[in-house]
Coordinates of C-alpha atoms in Angstrom, one line a residue:
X17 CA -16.4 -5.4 -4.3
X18 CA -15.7 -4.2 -1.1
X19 CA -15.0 -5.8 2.2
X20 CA -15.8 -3.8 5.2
X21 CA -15.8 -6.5 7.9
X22 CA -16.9 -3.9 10.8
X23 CA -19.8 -3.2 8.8
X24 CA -20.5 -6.3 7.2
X25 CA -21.1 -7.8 10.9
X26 CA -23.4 -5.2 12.0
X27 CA -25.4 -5.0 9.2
X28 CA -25.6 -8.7 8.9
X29 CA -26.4 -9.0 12.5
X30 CA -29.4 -6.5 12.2
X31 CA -30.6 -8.1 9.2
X32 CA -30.9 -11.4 10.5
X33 CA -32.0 -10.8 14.3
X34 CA -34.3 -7.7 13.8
X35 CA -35.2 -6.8 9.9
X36 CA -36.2 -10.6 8.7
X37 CA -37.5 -11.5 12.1
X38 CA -40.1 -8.4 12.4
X39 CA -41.1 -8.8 8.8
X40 CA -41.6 -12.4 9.2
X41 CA -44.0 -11.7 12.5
X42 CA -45.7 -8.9 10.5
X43 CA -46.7 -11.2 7.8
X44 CA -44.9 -9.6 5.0
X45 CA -43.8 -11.9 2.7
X46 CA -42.8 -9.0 0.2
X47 CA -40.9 -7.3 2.9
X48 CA -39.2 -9.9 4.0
X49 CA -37.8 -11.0 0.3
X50 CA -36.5 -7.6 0.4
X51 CA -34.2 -8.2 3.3
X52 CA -33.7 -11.6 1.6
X53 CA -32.1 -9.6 -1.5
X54 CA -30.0 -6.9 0.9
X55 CA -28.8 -9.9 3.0
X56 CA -28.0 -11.6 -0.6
X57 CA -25.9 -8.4 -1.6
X58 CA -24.1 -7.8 1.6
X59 CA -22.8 -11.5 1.5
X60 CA -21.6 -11.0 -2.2
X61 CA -19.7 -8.2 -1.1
X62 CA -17.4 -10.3 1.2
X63 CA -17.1 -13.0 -1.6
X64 CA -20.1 -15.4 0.1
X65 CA -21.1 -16.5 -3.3
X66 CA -22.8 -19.6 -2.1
X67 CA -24.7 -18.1 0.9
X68 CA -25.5 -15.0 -1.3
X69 CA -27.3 -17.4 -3.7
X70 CA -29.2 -19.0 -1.4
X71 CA -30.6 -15.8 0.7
X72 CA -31.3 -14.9 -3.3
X73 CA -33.5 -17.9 -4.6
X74 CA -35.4 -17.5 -1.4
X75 CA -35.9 -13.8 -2.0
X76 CA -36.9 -14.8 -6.3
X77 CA -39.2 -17.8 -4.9
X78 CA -41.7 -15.2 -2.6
X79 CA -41.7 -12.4 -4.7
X80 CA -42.2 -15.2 -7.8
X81 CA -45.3 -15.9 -6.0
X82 CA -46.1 -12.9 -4.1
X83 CA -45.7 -10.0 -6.4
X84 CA -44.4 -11.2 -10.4
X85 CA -44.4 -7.9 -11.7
X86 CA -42.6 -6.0 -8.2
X87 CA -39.5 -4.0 -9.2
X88 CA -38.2 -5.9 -5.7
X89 CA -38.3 -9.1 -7.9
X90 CA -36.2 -7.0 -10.8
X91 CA -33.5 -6.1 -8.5
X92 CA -33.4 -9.5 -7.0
X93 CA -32.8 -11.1 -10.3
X94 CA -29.9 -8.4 -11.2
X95 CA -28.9 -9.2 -7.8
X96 CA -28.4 -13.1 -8.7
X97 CA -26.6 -12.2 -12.3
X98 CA -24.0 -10.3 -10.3
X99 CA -23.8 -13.2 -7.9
X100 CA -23.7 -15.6 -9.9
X101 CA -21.2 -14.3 -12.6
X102 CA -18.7 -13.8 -9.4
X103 CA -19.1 -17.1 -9.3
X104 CA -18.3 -18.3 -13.1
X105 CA -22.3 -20.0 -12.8
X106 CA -22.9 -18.2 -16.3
X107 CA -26.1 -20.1 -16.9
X108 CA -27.5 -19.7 -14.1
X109 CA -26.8 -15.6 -14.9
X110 CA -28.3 -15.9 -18.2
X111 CA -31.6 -17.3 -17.2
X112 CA -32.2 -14.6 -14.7
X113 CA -30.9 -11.7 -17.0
X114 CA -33.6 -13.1 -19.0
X115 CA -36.2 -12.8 -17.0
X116 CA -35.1 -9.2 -16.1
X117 CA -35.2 -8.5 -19.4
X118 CA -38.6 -9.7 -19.8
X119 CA -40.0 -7.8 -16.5
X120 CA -38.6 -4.5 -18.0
X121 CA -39.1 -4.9 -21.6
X122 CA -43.0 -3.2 -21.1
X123 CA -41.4 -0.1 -19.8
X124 CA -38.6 1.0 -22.6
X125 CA -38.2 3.9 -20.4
X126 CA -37.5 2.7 -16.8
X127 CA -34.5 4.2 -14.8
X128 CA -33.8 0.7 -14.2
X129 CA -32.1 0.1 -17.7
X130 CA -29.0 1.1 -16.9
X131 CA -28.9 -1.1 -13.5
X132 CA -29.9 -3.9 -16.1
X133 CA -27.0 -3.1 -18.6
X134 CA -24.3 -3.0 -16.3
X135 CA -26.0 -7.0 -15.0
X136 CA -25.2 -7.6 -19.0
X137 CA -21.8 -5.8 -19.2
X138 CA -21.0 -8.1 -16.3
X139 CA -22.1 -10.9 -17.7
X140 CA -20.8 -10.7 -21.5
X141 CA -17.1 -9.6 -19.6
X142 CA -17.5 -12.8 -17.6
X143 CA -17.9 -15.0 -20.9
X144 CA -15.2 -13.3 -22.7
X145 CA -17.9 -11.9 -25.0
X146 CA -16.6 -8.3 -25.0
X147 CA -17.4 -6.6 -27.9
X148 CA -20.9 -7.7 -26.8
X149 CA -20.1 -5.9 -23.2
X150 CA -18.9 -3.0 -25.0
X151 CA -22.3 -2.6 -26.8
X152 CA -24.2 -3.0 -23.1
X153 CA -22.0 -0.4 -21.7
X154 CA -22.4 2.7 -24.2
X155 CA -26.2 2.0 -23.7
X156 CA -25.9 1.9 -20.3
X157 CA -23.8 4.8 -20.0
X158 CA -26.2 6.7 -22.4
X159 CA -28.9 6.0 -20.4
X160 CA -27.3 6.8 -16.8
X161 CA -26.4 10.1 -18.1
X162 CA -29.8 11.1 -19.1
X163 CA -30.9 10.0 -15.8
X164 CA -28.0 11.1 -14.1
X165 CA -27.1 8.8 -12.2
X166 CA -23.3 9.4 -12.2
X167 CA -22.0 6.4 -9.6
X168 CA -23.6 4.1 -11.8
X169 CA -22.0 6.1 -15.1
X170 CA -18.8 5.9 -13.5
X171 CA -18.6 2.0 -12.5
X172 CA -19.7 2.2 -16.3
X173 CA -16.3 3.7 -17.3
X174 CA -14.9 0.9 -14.9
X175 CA -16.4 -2.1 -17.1
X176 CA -14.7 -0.3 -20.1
X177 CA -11.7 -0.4 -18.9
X178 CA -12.1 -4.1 -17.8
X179 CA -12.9 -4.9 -21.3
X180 CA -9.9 -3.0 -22.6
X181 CA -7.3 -4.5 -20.3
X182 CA -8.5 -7.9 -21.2
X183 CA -8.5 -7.1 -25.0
X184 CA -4.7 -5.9 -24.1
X185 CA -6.0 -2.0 -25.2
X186 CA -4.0 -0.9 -22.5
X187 CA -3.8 2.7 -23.7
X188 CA -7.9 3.0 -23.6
X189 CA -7.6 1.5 -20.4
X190 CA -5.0 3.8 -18.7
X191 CA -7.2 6.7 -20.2
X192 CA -10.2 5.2 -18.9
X193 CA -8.9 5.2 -15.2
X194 CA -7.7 8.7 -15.5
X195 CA -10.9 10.1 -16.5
X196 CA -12.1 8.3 -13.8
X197 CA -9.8 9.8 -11.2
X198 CA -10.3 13.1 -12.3
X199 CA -13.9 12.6 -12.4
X200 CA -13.7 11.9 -8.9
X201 CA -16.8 9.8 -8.0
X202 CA -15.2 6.7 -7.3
X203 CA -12.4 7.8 -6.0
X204 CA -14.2 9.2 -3.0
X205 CA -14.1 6.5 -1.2
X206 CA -10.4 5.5 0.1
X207 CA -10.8 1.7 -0.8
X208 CA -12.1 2.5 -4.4
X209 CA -9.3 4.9 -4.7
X210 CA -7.1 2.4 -3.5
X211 CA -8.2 -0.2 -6.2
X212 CA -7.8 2.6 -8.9
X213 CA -4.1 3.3 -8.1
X214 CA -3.9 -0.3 -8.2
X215 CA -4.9 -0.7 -11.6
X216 CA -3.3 2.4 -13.0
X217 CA 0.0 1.0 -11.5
X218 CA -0.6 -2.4 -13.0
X219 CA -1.6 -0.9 -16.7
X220 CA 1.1 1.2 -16.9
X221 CA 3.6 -1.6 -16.3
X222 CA 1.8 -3.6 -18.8
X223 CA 2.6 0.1 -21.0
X224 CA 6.0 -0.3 -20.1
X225 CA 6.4 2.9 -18.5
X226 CA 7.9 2.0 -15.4
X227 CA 8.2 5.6 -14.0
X228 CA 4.6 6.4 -13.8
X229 CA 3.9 2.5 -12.5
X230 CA 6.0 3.1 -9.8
X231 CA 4.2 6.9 -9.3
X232 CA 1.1 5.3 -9.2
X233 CA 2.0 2.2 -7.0
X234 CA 3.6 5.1 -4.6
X235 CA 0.1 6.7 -4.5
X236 CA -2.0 3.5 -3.9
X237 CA 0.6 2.7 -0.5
X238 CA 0.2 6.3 0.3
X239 CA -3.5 5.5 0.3
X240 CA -3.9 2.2 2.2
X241 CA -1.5 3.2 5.0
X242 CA -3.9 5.9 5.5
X243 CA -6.7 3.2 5.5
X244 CA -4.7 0.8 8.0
X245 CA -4.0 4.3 10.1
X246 CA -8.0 5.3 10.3
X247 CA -8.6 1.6 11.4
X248 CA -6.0 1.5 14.0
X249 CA -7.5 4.7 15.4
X250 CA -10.8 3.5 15.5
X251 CA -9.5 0.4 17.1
X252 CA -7.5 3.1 20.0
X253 CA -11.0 4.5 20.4
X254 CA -12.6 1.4 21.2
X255 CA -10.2 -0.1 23.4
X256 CA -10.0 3.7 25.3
X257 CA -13.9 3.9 25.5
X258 CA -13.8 0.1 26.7
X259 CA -11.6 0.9 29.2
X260 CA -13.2 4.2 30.0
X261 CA -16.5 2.2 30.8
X262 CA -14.6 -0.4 33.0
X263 CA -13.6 2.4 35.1
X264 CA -17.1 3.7 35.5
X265 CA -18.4 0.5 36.8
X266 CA -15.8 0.3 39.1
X267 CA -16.6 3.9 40.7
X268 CA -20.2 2.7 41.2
X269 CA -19.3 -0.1 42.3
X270 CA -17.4 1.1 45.1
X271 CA -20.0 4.0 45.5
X272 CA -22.5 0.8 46.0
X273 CA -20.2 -1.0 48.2
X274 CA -19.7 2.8 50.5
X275 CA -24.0 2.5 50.3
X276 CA -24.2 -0.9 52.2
X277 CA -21.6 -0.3 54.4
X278 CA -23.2 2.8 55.3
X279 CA -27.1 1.3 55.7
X280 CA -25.2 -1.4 57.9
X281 CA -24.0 0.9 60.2
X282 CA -26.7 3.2 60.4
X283 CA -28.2 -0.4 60.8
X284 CA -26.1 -1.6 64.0
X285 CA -26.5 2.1 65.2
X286 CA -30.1 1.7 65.9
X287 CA -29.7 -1.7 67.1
X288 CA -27.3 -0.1 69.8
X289 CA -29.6 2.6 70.6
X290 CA -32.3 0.1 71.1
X291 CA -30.5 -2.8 73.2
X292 CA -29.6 0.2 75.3
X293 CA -32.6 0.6 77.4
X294 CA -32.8 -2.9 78.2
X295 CA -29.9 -2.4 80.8
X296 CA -26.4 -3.0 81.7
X297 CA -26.4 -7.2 80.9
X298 CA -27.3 -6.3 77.4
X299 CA -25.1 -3.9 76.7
X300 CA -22.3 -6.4 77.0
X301 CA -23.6 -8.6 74.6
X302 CA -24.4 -5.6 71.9
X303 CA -20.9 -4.6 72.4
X304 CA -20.0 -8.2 71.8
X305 CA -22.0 -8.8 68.7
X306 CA -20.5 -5.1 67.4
X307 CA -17.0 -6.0 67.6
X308 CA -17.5 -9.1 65.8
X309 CA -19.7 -7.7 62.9
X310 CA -16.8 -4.8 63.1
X311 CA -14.3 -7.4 62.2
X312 CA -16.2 -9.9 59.9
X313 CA -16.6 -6.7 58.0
X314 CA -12.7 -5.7 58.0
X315 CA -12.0 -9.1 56.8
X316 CA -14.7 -9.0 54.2
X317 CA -13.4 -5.4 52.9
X318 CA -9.8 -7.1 52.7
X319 CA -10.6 -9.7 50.9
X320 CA -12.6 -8.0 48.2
X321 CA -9.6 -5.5 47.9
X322 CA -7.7 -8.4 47.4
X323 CA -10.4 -9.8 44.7
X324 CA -10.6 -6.6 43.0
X325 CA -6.2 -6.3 43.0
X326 CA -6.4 -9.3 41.5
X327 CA -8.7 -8.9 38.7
X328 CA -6.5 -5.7 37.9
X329 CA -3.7 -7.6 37.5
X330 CA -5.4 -10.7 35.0
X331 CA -6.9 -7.6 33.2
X332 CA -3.5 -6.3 32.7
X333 CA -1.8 -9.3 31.8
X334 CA -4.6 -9.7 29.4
X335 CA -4.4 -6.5 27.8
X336 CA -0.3 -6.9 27.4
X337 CA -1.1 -10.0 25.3
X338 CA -3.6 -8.3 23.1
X339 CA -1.3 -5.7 22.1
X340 CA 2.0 -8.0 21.8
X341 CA -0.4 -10.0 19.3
X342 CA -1.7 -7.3 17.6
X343 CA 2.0 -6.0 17.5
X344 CA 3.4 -9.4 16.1
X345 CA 0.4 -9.3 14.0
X346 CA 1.1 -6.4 12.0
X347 CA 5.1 -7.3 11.5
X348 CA 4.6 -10.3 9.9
X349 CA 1.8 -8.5 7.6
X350 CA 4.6 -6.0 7.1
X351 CA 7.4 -8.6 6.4
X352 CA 4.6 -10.3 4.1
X353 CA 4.4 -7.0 2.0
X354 CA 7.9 -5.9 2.1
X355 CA 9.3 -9.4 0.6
X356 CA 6.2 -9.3 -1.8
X357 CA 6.9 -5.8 -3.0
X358 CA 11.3 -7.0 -3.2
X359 CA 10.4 -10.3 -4.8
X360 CA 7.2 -9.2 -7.3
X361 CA 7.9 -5.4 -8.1
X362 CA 12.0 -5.1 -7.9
X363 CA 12.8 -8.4 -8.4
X364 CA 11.0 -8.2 -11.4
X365 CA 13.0 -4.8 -12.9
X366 CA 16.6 -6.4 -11.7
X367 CA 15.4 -9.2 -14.1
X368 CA 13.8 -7.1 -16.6
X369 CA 17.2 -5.2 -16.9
X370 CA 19.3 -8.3 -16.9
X371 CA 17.7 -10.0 -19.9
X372 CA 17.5 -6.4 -21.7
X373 CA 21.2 -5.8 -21.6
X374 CA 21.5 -9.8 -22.3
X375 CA 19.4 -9.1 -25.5
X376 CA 21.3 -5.6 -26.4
X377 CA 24.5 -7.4 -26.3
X378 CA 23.8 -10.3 -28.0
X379 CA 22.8 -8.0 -31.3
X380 CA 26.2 -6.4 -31.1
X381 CA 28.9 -9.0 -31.5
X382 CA 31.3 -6.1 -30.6
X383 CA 30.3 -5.9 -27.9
X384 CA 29.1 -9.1 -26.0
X385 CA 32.7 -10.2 -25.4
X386 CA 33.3 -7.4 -23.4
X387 CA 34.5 -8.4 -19.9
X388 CA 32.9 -5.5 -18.3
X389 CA 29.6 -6.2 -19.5
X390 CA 30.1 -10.0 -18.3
X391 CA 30.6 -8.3 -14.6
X392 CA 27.8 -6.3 -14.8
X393 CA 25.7 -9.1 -15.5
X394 CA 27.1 -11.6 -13.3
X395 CA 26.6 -8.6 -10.4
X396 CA 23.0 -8.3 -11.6
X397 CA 22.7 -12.3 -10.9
X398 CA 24.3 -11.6 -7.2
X399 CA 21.9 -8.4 -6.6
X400 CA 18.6 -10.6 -7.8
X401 CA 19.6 -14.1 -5.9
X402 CA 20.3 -11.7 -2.7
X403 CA 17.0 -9.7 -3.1
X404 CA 15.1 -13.4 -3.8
X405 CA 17.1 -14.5 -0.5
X406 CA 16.2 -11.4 1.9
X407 CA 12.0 -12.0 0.2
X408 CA 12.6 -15.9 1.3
X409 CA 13.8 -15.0 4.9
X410 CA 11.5 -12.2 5.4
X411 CA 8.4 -15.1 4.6
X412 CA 9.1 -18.6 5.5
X413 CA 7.0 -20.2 2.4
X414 CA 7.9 -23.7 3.9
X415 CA 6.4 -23.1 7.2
X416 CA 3.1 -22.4 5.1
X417 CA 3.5 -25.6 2.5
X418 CA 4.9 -28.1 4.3
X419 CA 4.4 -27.5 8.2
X420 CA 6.9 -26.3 10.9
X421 CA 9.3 -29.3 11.2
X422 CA 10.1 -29.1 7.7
X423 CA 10.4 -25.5 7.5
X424 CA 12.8 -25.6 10.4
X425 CA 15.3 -28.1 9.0
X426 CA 14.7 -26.0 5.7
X427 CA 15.6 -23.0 8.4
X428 CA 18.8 -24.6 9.3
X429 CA 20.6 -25.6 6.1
X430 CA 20.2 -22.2 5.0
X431 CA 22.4 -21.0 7.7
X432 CA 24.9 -23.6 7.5
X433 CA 28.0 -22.8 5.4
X434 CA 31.3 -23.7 5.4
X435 CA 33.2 -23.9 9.4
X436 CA 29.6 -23.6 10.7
X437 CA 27.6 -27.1 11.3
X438 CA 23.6 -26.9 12.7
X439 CA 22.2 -30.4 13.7
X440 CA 18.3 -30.1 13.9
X441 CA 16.5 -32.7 16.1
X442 CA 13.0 -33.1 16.5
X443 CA 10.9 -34.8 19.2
X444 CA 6.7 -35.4 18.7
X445 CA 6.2 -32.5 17.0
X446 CA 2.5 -32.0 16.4
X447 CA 1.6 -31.2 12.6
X448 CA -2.0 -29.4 13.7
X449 CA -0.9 -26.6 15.8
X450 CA -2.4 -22.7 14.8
X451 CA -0.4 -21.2 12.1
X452 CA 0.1 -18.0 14.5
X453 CA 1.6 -20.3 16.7
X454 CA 4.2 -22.5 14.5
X455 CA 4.9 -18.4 12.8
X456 CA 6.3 -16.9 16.2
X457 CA 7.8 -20.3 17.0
X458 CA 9.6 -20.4 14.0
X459 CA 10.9 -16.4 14.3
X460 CA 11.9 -17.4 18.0
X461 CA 14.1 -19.9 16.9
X462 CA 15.1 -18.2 13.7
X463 CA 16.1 -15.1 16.2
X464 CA 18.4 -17.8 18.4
X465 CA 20.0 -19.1 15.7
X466 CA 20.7 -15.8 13.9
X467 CA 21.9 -14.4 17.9
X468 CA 24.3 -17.6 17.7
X469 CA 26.1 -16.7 14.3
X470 CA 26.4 -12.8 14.9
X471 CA 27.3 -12.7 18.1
X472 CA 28.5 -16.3 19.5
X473 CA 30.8 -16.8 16.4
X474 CA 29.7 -20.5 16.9
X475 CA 31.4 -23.7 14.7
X476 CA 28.8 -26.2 15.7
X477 CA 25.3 -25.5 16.6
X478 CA 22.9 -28.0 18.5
X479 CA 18.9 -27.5 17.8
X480 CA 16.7 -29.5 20.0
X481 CA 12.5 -29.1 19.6
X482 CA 10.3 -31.3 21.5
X483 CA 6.5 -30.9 22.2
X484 CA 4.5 -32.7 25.2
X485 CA 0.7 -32.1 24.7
X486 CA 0.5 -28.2 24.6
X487 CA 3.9 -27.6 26.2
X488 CA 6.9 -26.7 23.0
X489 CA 10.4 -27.1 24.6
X490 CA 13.4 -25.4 22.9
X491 CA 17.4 -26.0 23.3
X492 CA 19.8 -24.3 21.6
X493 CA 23.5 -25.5 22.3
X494 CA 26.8 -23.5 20.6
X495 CA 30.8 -24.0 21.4
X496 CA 30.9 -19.8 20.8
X497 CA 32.7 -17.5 22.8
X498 CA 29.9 -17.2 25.5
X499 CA 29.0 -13.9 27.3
X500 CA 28.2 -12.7 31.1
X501 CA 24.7 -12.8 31.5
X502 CA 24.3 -9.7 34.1
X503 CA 24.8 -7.9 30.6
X504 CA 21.3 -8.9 29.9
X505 CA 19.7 -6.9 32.0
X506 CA 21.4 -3.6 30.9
X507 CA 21.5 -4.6 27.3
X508 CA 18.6 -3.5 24.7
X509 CA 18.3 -4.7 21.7
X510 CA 15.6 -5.1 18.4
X511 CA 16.4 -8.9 18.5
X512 CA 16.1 -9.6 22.0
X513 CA 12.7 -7.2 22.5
X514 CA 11.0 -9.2 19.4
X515 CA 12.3 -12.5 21.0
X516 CA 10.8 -11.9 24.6
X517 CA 7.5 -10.2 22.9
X518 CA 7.0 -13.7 21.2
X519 CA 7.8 -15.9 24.5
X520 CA 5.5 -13.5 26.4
X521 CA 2.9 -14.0 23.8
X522 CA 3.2 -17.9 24.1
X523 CA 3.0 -17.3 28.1
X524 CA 6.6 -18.8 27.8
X525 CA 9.5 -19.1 29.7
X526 CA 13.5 -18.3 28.8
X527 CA 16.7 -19.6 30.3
X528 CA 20.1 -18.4 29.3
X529 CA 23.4 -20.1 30.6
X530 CA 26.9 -19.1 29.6
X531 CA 29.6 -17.4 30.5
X532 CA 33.2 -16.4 28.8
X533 CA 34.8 -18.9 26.5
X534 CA 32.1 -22.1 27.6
X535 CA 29.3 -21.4 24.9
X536 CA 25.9 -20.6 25.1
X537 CA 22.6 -22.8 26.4
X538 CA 19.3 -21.3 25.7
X539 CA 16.0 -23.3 27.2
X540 CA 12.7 -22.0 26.0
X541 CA 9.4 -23.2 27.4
X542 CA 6.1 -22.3 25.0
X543 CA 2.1 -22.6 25.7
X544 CA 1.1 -23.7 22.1
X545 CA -2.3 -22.5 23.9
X546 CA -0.9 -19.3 25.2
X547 CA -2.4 -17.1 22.3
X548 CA -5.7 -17.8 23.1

């Protein structure tokens, strides 16, 4: 299943405001079951399994009484086995493949069979009955074939190799997956071919041939970075037409504004022209009442030019925060994958080889006294505990267990070794903030701390954290060797770009003391609201 979020909100929202709605005013209950079964399959698709078997009954219920013999009602119950097996409710599942059954068993020769057997494959794979889902897929597959109905054949191949993998036939099931990629039907679509390198990655590690798992896994990255790419232009696109129409509307609104100001004077033009008969006396007082609408209207301009400067600058700041978040946003989904890809992928091998050459030595007595070997195994330890180290630093796992207080005194007993103390002291520190939130607190003070080892070359290190209703106050205090803070302005710097991004995001502020050989003060003020 498939989870296109773009789509799954505009189809949803059409479904629900127009399609149901408009069916339900024309007095088609058959019609509107329909929708009832779409709205039922879109929802499974994004894993809605409880909301996609509701919108389902509803749909079974009117066509039930409506229409018993519609194919409508056919498709809604293979709609419900699907949902339901997704959602382990096998009997449920059973009882409407059962009725499907029963609606198609006076037509032996339906193009619908093979929609029903992949509804059985799907359920026999679900309770483990496989040689059962084997026997619904060749039929099916038969059956698609002489219909040709090759998407459906295809996601046939793809039960197969379900059933293999859990039978632990992984060399059916590689073969499988290669047919299908060579086939090409589901591998049309980037996500599907995504989810096929995948799985040929993850069945040829199961093969043990760790050369082509790693080819494949190399493929399926080369295939969602293009995915994440084609969403963050469509993403450019909108925010460019977005700002494209913004500047539209402000053209005709000045245009309008040049209009009014224009009728008014063509306005107090004829008003002159026509006061100007009446004499001398009133043409002091036109004159008057000119200079004064003259002036009301300078000071009306002004101040909407103000207005309009204004609203620049909030849109601005607005925009600025938008992209820091989207930028922090996609580092810490990168950190998340690199320290998943050290920890499960080499992590894994370092270990793999460590208890290989363990076993290999210990059948050769010979050799497993060899003080060599003992190095190279004691330096396979070191490279796996420093790989396991850089994955834990990369993704605070605390911070997401246990909350940010705890992942913070977690954060500095890591860093303390020996000749370098950290005392940690929290103040109120609220357990409910946004996850977001405690994240980019937790790098900002991470980023100090790390700024205080490297560079400081600190003994003692003071943390303070304190929080007053939405306002998160920061000090970090070290003995180090201190610097000249006019180098700040000329200095650039990963660190100290990341650190400012984060404050900035937070609508924070940062205070740096210190100078030569007096240690370092940082003060940080954070808007636990400021994201939003």
């Amino acid at each position: 299943m498939n989870k296109d979020t773009k789509g799954y909100d505009f189809v949803t929202k059409i479904t629900l405001e127009n399609a149901i709605p408009n069916a339900e005013k024309a007095d088609n209950p058959v019609m509107v079951a329909y929708y009832y079964t779409q709205l039922s399959t879109i929802l499974m698709n994004n894993y809605q399994f409880t909301k996609a078997g509701l919108y389902c009954r509803m749909a079974i219920d009117i066509l039930e009484k409506e229409n018993s013999r519609s194919p409508n009602l056919l498709f809604a119950y293979l709609s419900g086995v699907s949902i339901h097996c997704y959602d382990h409710q096998t009997d449920t599942a059973k009882k409407l493949l059962q009725k499907a059954h029963a609606l198609l068993a006076p037509f032996p020769e339906s193009i619908n069979y093979p929609l029903y057997y992949a509804n059985e494959a799907l359920y026999y794979i679900t309770t483990e009955a496989f040689d059962k889902a084997l026997s619904s897929i060749d039929k099916g597959m038969s059956l698609a074939g002489k219909y040709h109905q090759t998407q459906l054949y295809q996601q046939f191949l793809f039960r197969k190799y379900e059933v293999y993998d859990h039978q632990k036939a992984y060399g059916k099931a590689k073969q499988i997956l290669l047919d299908i990629v060579k086939e090409g039907t589901l591998t049309a679509n980037s996500n599907d071919k995504a989810a096929i390198f995948a799985e040929l990655a993850k069945i040829s590690e199961k093969l043990h041939d760790y050369k082509e798992a790693y080819t494949w896994l190399a493929r399926y990255r080369d295939v969602s970075d293009s995915i994440h790419n084609s969403q963050t232009e469509v993403k450019v696109s909108e925010l460019e037409t977005k700002y494209r129409s913004a500047q539209n509307q402000q053209k005709i609104a000045a245009l309008e504004a040049k209009n009014k100001q224009a009728s008014l004077a063509a306005r107090n033009d004829r008003l002159y022209r026509w006061m100007l008969g009446l004499g001398c006396l009133l043409l002091l007082t036109i004159l008057g009442f000119v200079a004064v609408t003259s002036r009301n209207n300078r000071n009306l301009s002004r101040q909407k030019e103000i207005n309009f400067q204004q609203q620049l600058i909030e849109m601005g700041q607005k925009q600025q925060i938008k992209v820091t978040k989207a930028m922090l946003e996609g580092e810490e989904h990168e950190r998340e994958r690199v320290a998943r890809d050290l920890h499960d992928g080499l992590g894994g091998m370092l270990a793999g080889v460590k208890i290989g050459l363990s076993s290999w030595s210990n059948t050769r007595p010979a050799i497993s006294q060899d003080s060599d070997l003992h190095r190279i195994i004691k330096q396979l330890d070191s490279s796996i505990s420093e790989l396991r180290r850089i994955a834990r630093n990369m993704v605070p796992d605390t911070l997401l267990k246990f909350g940010l207080e705890v992942a913070l005194k977690d954060l500095c007993e890591f860093y303390m070794r020996d000749g370098l103390h950290i005392s940690f002291e929290p103040f109120n520190l609220e357990q409910h903030m946004a996850l977001n939130v405690q994240l980019s607190i937790y790098r900002i003070i991470q980023e100090l701390i790390s700024n205080a080892i490297k560079h400081a070359q600190a003994n003692n290190i003071i943390l303070q954290c304190s929080q007053n209703a939405n306002t998160f106050f920061i000090t970090l205090e070290d003995d180090g060797i201190g610097f000249d803070t006019a180098l700040l302005a000329k200095k650039k710097g990963m660190g100290l770009d990341n650190l400012k991004n984060r404050i900035t995001f937070l609508q924070g502020h940062l205070e740096i003391i210190s100078a030569a050989n007096v240690g370092t003060t940082v003060n940080i003020e954070l808007n636990t609201n400021g994201n939003e």
